[in-house]
């Protein structure tokens, strides 16, 4: 995430809104996604309200809730099933970091659980791409995976500049080409 923000800041003038991204915007049904391409490294930072993933925003209390959380986490750990750059770019999933204080997950596990009753899950995904100049789109199967999710606000930092996109259910195709 830090690397991604640094990339966004270097690329300006998105720095201000990248800052907001790191803040506390939290609307059920809506996720935020920062995408950055730096050399052959494609980074995606996803921030989703837990409600949109599992329907509650706290640690699971029943076996059924635990199973729901585990299914979401398993899907994210195998993120190349959910996030598919166009094959010509030769991108391979190289790292997944999941963070959620409420779920006691990742570096956030030791921080205090949110006290406003709301909680997010952050997923930082890294792909290594052999042909980054051929990256044209990323197909995101998030709406299929998470029925409560309605919308994803996307910011993209490419070597050629910045893009903003809004994806709305059911269309999860993120085009990286300019209109
Ligand atoms: Zn919430």
Coordinates of N, CA and C and ligand atoms in Angstrom, one line a residue:
X1 N 0.8 -1.2 0.0 CA 0.0 0.0 0.0 C 0.9 1.2 0.0
X2 N 1.9 1.2 0.8 CA 2.8 2.4 0.9 C 3.4 2.6 -0.5
X3 N 3.9 1.5 -1.1 CA 4.5 1.7 -2.4 C 3.6 2.3 -3.4
X4 N 2.3 1.8 -3.3 CA 1.3 2.3 -4.2 C 1.0 3.8 -4.1
X5 N 0.9 4.2 -2.8 CA 0.7 5.6 -2.5 C 1.8 6.4 -3.0
X6 N 3.0 5.9 -2.8 CA 4.2 6.6 -3.3 C 4.1 6.8 -4.8
X7 N 3.8 5.7 -5.5 CA 3.6 5.8 -6.9 C 2.6 6.9 -7.3
X8 N 1.5 6.9 -6.6 CA 0.4 7.8 -6.9 C 0.9 9.2 -6.7
X9 N 1.6 9.4 -5.6 CA 2.1 10.8 -5.3 C 3.1 11.3 -6.3
X10 N 4.0 10.4 -6.7 CA 5.0 10.8 -7.7 C 4.3 11.2 -9.0
X11 N 3.2 10.5 -9.3 CA 2.5 10.7 -10.5 C 1.6 12.0 -10.5
X12 N 1.3 12.5 -9.2 CA 0.5 13.7 -9.2 C -0.4 13.8 -10.4
X13 N -1.5 14.6 -10.5 CA -2.0 15.4 -9.3 C -3.0 14.6 -8.5
X14 N -2.9 13.3 -8.5 CA -3.8 12.5 -7.8 C -3.5 12.4 -6.3
X15 N -2.4 13.0 -5.9 CA -1.9 12.8 -4.5 C -3.0 13.1 -3.5
X16 N -3.8 14.2 -3.7 CA -4.8 14.6 -2.7 C -5.8 13.5 -2.6
X17 N -6.3 13.0 -3.8 CA -7.4 12.0 -3.7 C -6.8 10.7 -3.2
X18 N -5.5 10.4 -3.5 CA -4.9 9.2 -2.9 C -4.9 9.2 -1.4
X19 N -4.7 10.4 -0.9 CA -4.7 10.6 0.5 C -6.1 10.3 1.1
X20 N -7.1 10.8 0.4 CA -8.5 10.5 0.8 C -8.7 9.0 0.8
X21 N -8.2 8.3 -0.2 CA -8.3 6.9 -0.3 C -7.8 6.2 0.9
X22 N -6.7 6.7 1.5 CA -6.2 6.1 2.7 C -7.0 6.4 3.9
X23 N -7.9 7.3 3.8 CA -8.7 7.8 4.9 C -9.9 6.8 5.2
X24 N -11.0 7.3 5.6 CA -12.0 6.5 6.2 C -13.3 6.4 5.4
X25 N -13.2 6.7 4.2 CA -14.4 6.5 3.4 C -14.9 5.1 3.5
X26 N -16.1 4.9 3.8 CA -16.7 3.6 4.1 C -18.1 3.6 3.8
X27 N -18.5 3.1 2.7 CA -19.9 3.0 2.3 C -20.2 1.6 1.9
X28 N -21.3 1.0 2.5 CA -21.6 -0.4 2.3 C -22.0 -0.5 0.8
X29 N -21.5 -1.6 0.2 CA -21.7 -1.9 -1.2 C -20.7 -1.3 -2.1
X30 N -19.8 -0.4 -1.6 CA -18.8 0.2 -2.4 C -17.4 -0.1 -2.0
X31 N -16.6 -0.4 -3.0 CA -15.2 -0.7 -2.7 C -14.3 0.3 -3.4
X32 N -13.1 0.5 -3.0 CA -12.1 1.4 -3.6 C -11.0 0.5 -4.1
X33 N -10.5 0.9 -5.3 CA -9.4 0.1 -5.8 C -8.4 1.1 -6.4
X34 N -7.1 1.0 -6.0 CA -6.0 1.7 -6.6 C -5.2 0.8 -7.4
X35 N -4.9 1.1 -8.6 CA -4.1 0.3 -9.5 C -2.9 1.1 -9.9
X36 N -1.8 0.5 -9.9 CA -0.5 1.2 -10.3 C 0.3 0.2 -11.1
X37 N 0.9 0.7 -12.2 CA 1.8 -0.1 -13.0 C 3.2 0.6 -12.9
X38 N 4.2 -0.1 -12.4 CA 5.5 0.5 -12.2 C 6.5 -0.5 -12.8
X39 N 7.0 -0.2 -14.0 CA 7.9 -1.2 -14.6 C 7.0 -2.4 -14.9
X40 N 7.5 -3.6 -14.5 CA 6.8 -4.8 -14.7 C 5.9 -5.1 -13.6
X41 N 5.8 -4.3 -12.6 CA 5.0 -4.6 -11.4 C 3.7 -3.9 -11.4
X42 N 2.6 -4.7 -11.4 CA 1.3 -4.2 -11.3 C 0.8 -4.4 -9.9
X43 N 0.3 -3.3 -9.3 CA -0.1 -3.4 -7.9 C -1.6 -3.0 -7.8
X44 N -2.3 -3.7 -7.0 CA -3.7 -3.4 -6.8 C -4.0 -3.3 -5.3
X45 N -4.5 -2.2 -4.9 CA -4.9 -2.1 -3.4 C -6.4 -1.9 -3.4
X46 N -7.0 -2.9 -2.8 CA -8.5 -3.0 -2.7 C -8.9 -2.7 -1.2
X47 N -9.9 -1.9 -1.1 CA -10.4 -1.6 0.3 C -11.9 -1.8 0.2
X48 N -12.4 -2.8 0.9 CA -13.8 -3.2 0.9 C -14.4 -3.2 2.3
X49 N -15.6 -2.6 2.4 CA -16.3 -2.8 3.7 C -16.6 -4.3 4.0
X50 N -16.3 -4.8 5.2 CA -16.5 -6.2 5.5 C -18.0 -6.6 5.2
X51 N -18.9 -5.6 5.4 CA -20.3 -5.9 5.1 C -20.5 -6.4 3.7
X52 N -19.8 -5.8 2.7 CA -19.9 -6.2 1.3 C -19.4 -7.5 1.0
X53 N -18.5 -8.0 1.9 CA -17.9 -9.3 1.7 C -18.6 -10.5 2.4
X54 N -19.0 -10.2 3.6 CA -19.5 -11.3 4.4 C -20.9 -11.0 5.1
X55 N -21.3 -9.7 5.1 CA -22.6 -9.3 5.6 C -22.5 -8.9 7.1
X56 N -21.3 -8.8 7.7 CA -21.2 -8.3 9.0 C -19.8 -7.7 9.1
X57 N -19.6 -6.9 10.2 CA -18.3 -6.2 10.3 C -17.7 -6.3 11.7
X58 N -17.4 -7.6 12.0 CA -16.8 -7.9 13.3 C -16.2 -9.3 13.1
X59 N -15.5 -9.8 14.1 CA -15.0 -11.2 14.1 C -16.2 -12.1 13.9
X60 N -16.0 -13.2 13.2 CA -17.2 -14.2 13.1 C -17.5 -14.8 14.4
X61 N -18.8 -15.1 14.7 CA -19.2 -15.7 16.0 C -19.7 -17.1 15.9
X62 N -20.0 -17.5 14.7 CA -20.6 -18.9 14.5 C -19.7 -19.6 13.5
X63 N -19.9 -20.9 13.5 CA -19.2 -21.7 12.5 C -19.6 -21.3 11.1
X64 N -20.8 -20.9 10.9 CA -21.3 -20.5 9.6 C -20.6 -19.2 9.2
X65 N -20.5 -18.2 10.1 CA -19.9 -17.0 9.8 C -18.4 -17.2 9.5
X66 N -17.8 -18.1 10.3 CA -16.4 -18.4 10.1 C -16.1 -18.9 8.7
X67 N -17.0 -19.8 8.3 CA -16.9 -20.4 7.0 C -17.0 -19.3 5.9
X68 N -17.9 -18.4 6.1 CA -18.1 -17.3 5.1 C -16.8 -16.5 5.0
X69 N -16.3 -16.1 6.1 CA -15.0 -15.4 6.1 C -13.9 -16.2 5.4
X70 N -13.8 -17.5 5.8 CA -12.7 -18.3 5.2 C -12.9 -18.4 3.7
X71 N -14.1 -18.4 3.2 CA -14.3 -18.5 1.7 C -13.8 -17.3 1.1
X72 N -14.1 -16.1 1.7 CA -13.7 -14.8 1.1 C -12.2 -14.7 1.1
X73 N -11.6 -15.1 2.2 CA -10.1 -15.0 2.3 C -9.4 -16.0 1.3
X74 N -10.0 -17.2 1.2 CA -9.4 -18.1 0.2 C -9.5 -17.6 -1.2
X75 N -10.6 -16.9 -1.5 CA -10.7 -16.3 -2.8 C -9.7 -15.2 -3.1
X76 N -9.4 -14.4 -2.0 CA -8.5 -13.3 -2.2 C -7.0 -13.9 -2.3
X77 N -6.8 -14.9 -1.5 CA -5.4 -15.5 -1.5 C -5.1 -16.1 -2.9
X78 N -6.1 -16.6 -3.5 CA -5.9 -17.0 -4.9 C -6.4 -15.9 -5.9
X79 N -5.9 -14.7 -5.7 CA -6.5 -13.6 -6.3 C -6.5 -13.6 -7.8
X80 N -5.6 -14.5 -8.4 CA -5.6 -14.5 -9.9 C -6.9 -15.1 -10.5
X81 N -7.7 -15.7 -9.6 CA -9.1 -16.1 -10.1 C -10.1 -15.0 -10.1
X82 N -9.8 -13.9 -9.3 CA -10.7 -12.8 -9.2 C -10.3 -11.6 -10.0
X83 N -9.0 -11.5 -10.2 CA -8.4 -10.3 -10.9 C -7.5 -10.8 -12.1
X84 N -8.0 -10.6 -13.3 CA -7.3 -11.2 -14.4 C -6.9 -10.1 -15.4
X85 N -5.6 -9.7 -15.4 CA -5.1 -8.8 -16.4 C -5.2 -9.5 -17.8
X86 N -5.3 -8.7 -18.9 CA -5.4 -9.4 -20.2 C -4.1 -10.2 -20.4
X87 N -4.3 -11.5 -20.9 CA -3.2 -12.4 -20.9 C -1.9 -11.9 -21.7
X88 N -2.1 -11.1 -22.7 CA -1.0 -10.6 -23.5 C 0.1 -9.9 -22.6
X89 N -0.4 -9.4 -21.5 CA 0.6 -8.7 -20.6 C 1.5 -9.6 -19.8
X90 N 1.2 -10.9 -19.8 CA 2.0 -11.9 -19.1 C 2.1 -11.6 -17.6
X91 N 1.0 -11.3 -17.0 CA 1.1 -11.0 -15.5 C 0.8 -12.2 -14.7
X92 N 1.7 -12.4 -13.7 CA 1.5 -13.5 -12.8 C 1.4 -13.0 -11.3
X93 N 0.5 -13.6 -10.6 CA 0.3 -13.1 -9.2 C 1.6 -13.4 -8.4
X94 N 2.1 -12.4 -7.8 CA 3.4 -12.6 -7.1 C 3.2 -12.4 -5.6
X95 N 2.1 -11.8 -5.1 CA 2.0 -11.6 -3.7 C 0.6 -11.1 -3.3
X96 N 0.1 -11.5 -2.2 CA -1.2 -11.1 -1.6 C -1.0 -10.7 -0.2
X97 N -1.4 -9.6 0.2 CA -1.4 -9.2 1.6 C -2.7 -8.8 2.1
X98 N -3.3 -9.4 3.1 CA -4.6 -9.1 3.5 C -4.5 -8.5 4.9
X99 N -5.4 -7.5 5.1 CA -5.3 -6.7 6.4 C -6.7 -6.4 6.9
X100 N -7.0 -6.8 8.1 CA -8.3 -6.4 8.6 C -8.2 -6.5 10.2
X101 N -8.3 -5.4 10.8 CA -8.3 -5.4 12.3 C -9.4 -6.2 12.9
X102 N -10.6 -6.1 12.3 CA -11.7 -6.8 12.8 C -11.6 -8.3 12.7
X103 N -10.9 -8.7 11.6 CA -10.7 -10.2 11.4 C -9.4 -10.7 12.0
X104 N -8.6 -9.8 12.6 CA -7.3 -10.1 13.2 C -6.4 -10.7 12.1
X105 N -6.3 -9.9 11.1 CA -5.6 -10.4 9.9 C -4.5 -9.4 9.5
X106 N -3.3 -9.9 9.3 CA -2.2 -9.1 8.7 C -1.7 -8.1 9.8
X107 N -0.9 -7.1 9.3 CA -0.3 -6.2 10.2 C -1.3 -5.4 11.0
X108 N -2.6 -5.3 10.5 CA -3.6 -4.5 11.2 C -4.2 -5.3 12.4
X109 N -3.8 -6.6 12.5 CA -4.4 -7.5 13.5 C -4.2 -7.0 14.9
X110 N -3.0 -6.3 15.1 CA -2.7 -5.9 16.5 C -3.3 -4.5 16.8
X111 N -3.8 -3.8 15.7 CA -4.4 -2.5 16.0 C -5.8 -2.7 16.6
X112 N -6.3 -1.7 17.3 CA -7.6 -1.9 17.9 C -8.7 -2.0 16.8
X113 N -9.6 -2.9 17.1 CA -10.8 -3.0 16.2 C -11.5 -1.6 16.2
X114 N -12.1 -1.3 15.0 CA -12.7 0.0 14.9 C -13.8 0.1 15.9
X115 N -14.0 1.3 16.4 CA -15.0 1.5 17.5 C -16.3 2.1 17.0
X116 N -16.4 2.3 15.7 CA -17.6 2.9 15.2 C -18.5 1.9 14.6
X117 N -18.2 0.6 14.9 CA -19.1 -0.5 14.4 C -18.8 -0.9 12.9
X118 N -17.9 -0.2 12.3 CA -17.6 -0.5 10.9 C -16.2 -1.0 10.7
X119 N -16.0 -1.8 9.7 CA -14.7 -2.4 9.5 C -14.5 -2.8 8.0
X120 N -13.3 -2.6 7.6 CA -12.9 -2.9 6.2 C -12.0 -4.1 6.1
X121 N -11.8 -4.6 4.9 CA -10.7 -5.5 4.6 C -9.9 -4.9 3.5
X122 N -8.6 -4.8 3.7 CA -7.7 -4.3 2.7 C -7.0 -5.5 2.1
X123 N -6.9 -5.5 0.8 CA -6.1 -6.5 0.1 C -5.2 -5.8 -0.9
X124 N -3.9 -6.1 -0.7 CA -2.8 -5.6 -1.6 C -2.4 -6.7 -2.4
X125 N -2.5 -6.6 -3.7 CA -2.2 -7.7 -4.6 C -1.0 -7.2 -5.5
X126 N -0.1 -8.1 -5.8 CA 1.0 -7.7 -6.7 C 1.2 -8.7 -7.8
X127 N 1.3 -8.2 -9.0 CA 1.5 -9.1 -10.1 C 2.8 -8.7 -10.8
X128 N 3.6 -9.7 -11.2 CA 4.7 -9.4 -12.1 C 4.4 -9.7 -13.5
X129 N 4.6 -8.7 -14.4 CA 4.2 -8.8 -15.8 C 5.4 -8.7 -16.7
X130 N 5.4 -9.7 -17.6 CA 6.6 -9.7 -18.5 C 6.4 -8.8 -19.7
X131 N 5.2 -8.4 -20.0 CA 4.9 -7.5 -21.2 C 4.0 -6.4 -20.7
X132 N 4.4 -5.6 -19.7 CA 3.5 -4.6 -19.1 C 3.0 -3.6 -20.1
X133 N 3.8 -3.3 -21.2 CA 3.3 -2.4 -22.2 C 2.1 -2.9 -23.0
X134 N 1.8 -4.2 -22.8 CA 0.6 -4.8 -23.5 C -0.6 -4.9 -22.5
X135 N -0.5 -4.3 -21.4 CA -1.6 -4.3 -20.4 C -2.7 -3.4 -20.9
X136 N -3.9 -3.9 -21.2 CA -5.0 -3.1 -21.7 C -6.2 -3.1 -20.8
X137 N -6.4 -4.1 -20.0 CA -7.6 -4.2 -19.2 C -7.3 -5.2 -18.1
X138 N -8.2 -5.1 -17.1 CA -8.2 -6.1 -16.0 C -9.6 -6.5 -15.8
X139 N -9.9 -7.8 -15.9 CA -11.2 -8.3 -15.6 C -11.3 -8.6 -14.1
X140 N -12.3 -8.0 -13.5 CA -12.4 -8.2 -12.0 C -13.7 -8.9 -11.8
X141 N -13.6 -10.1 -11.2 CA -14.8 -10.9 -10.9 C -15.4 -10.6 -9.5
X142 N -15.2 -9.4 -9.0 CA -15.6 -9.1 -7.7 C -17.1 -9.2 -7.5
X143 N -17.8 -8.7 -8.5 CA -19.3 -8.7 -8.4 C -19.8 -10.1 -8.3
X144 N -19.2 -11.0 -9.1 CA -19.6 -12.4 -9.0 C -19.3 -13.0 -7.7
X145 N -18.1 -12.7 -7.2 CA -17.7 -13.3 -5.9 C -18.4 -12.8 -4.7
X146 N -18.8 -11.5 -4.8 CA -19.4 -10.8 -3.6 C -20.7 -10.2 -3.9
X147 N -21.8 -10.9 -3.7 CA -23.1 -10.4 -4.2 C -23.5 -9.1 -3.6
X148 N -23.0 -8.7 -2.4 CA -23.4 -7.5 -1.8 C -22.7 -6.3 -2.4
X149 N -21.7 -6.5 -3.1 CA -20.9 -5.4 -3.7 C -21.6 -4.8 -4.9
X150 N -21.8 -3.5 -5.0 CA -22.5 -2.9 -6.1 C -21.6 -2.0 -7.0
X151 N -20.5 -1.5 -6.4 CA -19.7 -0.5 -7.1 C -18.3 -0.5 -6.7
X152 N -17.4 -0.3 -7.6 CA -16.0 -0.1 -7.3 C -15.4 1.2 -7.9
X153 N -14.9 2.1 -7.1 CA -14.3 3.3 -7.5 C -12.8 3.0 -7.7
X154 N -12.4 3.3 -8.9 CA -11.0 2.9 -9.3 C -10.2 4.1 -9.7
X155 N -9.0 4.1 -9.2 CA -8.0 5.1 -9.6 C -6.8 4.3 -10.1
X156 N -6.3 4.7 -11.3 CA -5.2 4.0 -12.0 C -4.1 4.9 -12.2
X157 N -2.9 4.5 -11.9 CA -1.7 5.3 -12.2 C -0.8 4.4 -13.1
X158 N -0.8 4.9 -14.4 CA 0.0 4.2 -15.4 C 1.2 5.1 -15.8
X159 N 2.2 4.5 -16.4 CA 3.3 5.4 -16.9 C 2.8 6.5 -17.8
X160 N 1.7 6.3 -18.5 CA 1.1 7.3 -19.4 C 0.2 8.3 -18.7
X161 N 0.0 8.1 -17.5 CA -0.9 9.0 -16.8 C -1.9 8.4 -15.9
X162 N -2.9 9.2 -15.4 CA -3.9 8.7 -14.5 C -5.2 8.5 -15.1
X163 N -5.9 7.6 -14.6 CA -7.3 7.3 -15.0 C -8.2 7.2 -13.8
X164 N -9.4 7.5 -13.9 CA -10.4 7.2 -12.9 C -11.5 6.4 -13.6
X165 N -12.0 5.4 -12.9 CA -13.1 4.6 -13.4 C -14.1 4.3 -12.3
X166 N -15.3 4.1 -12.7 CA -16.3 3.5 -11.7 C -16.9 2.3 -12.4
X167 N -16.7 1.2 -11.7 CA -17.3 -0.1 -12.1 C -18.6 -0.3 -11.4
X168 N -19.7 -0.6 -12.1 CA -21.0 -0.9 -11.5 C -21.4 -2.3 -11.8
X169 N -22.0 -3.0 -10.8 CA -22.5 -4.3 -11.1 C -23.4 -4.3 -12.3
X170 N -23.3 -5.3 -13.2 CA -22.5 -6.5 -13.1 C -21.2 -6.4 -13.9
X171 N -20.8 -5.2 -14.4 CA -19.7 -5.1 -15.3 C -18.4 -4.9 -14.6
X172 N -17.6 -5.9 -14.5 CA -16.3 -5.9 -13.8 C -15.1 -5.7 -14.7
X173 N -15.3 -5.3 -15.9 CA -14.2 -5.1 -16.8 C -13.6 -3.7 -16.6
X174 N -12.3 -3.7 -16.2 CA -11.6 -2.4 -16.0 C -10.8 -2.1 -17.3
X175 N -11.2 -1.2 -18.1 CA -10.4 -0.8 -19.2 C -9.3 0.2 -18.8
X176 N -8.1 0.0 -19.3 CA -7.0 0.9 -19.0 C -6.7 1.7 -20.2
X177 N -7.5 1.7 -21.2 CA -7.3 2.5 -22.4 C -8.1 3.8 -22.2
X178 N -7.5 4.8 -22.8 CA -8.2 6.1 -22.7 C -9.4 6.2 -23.7
X179 N -10.4 6.9 -23.3 CA -11.6 7.0 -24.1 C -11.3 7.7 -25.4
Ligands
LIG1 ZN1 -19.7 -0.6 7.7

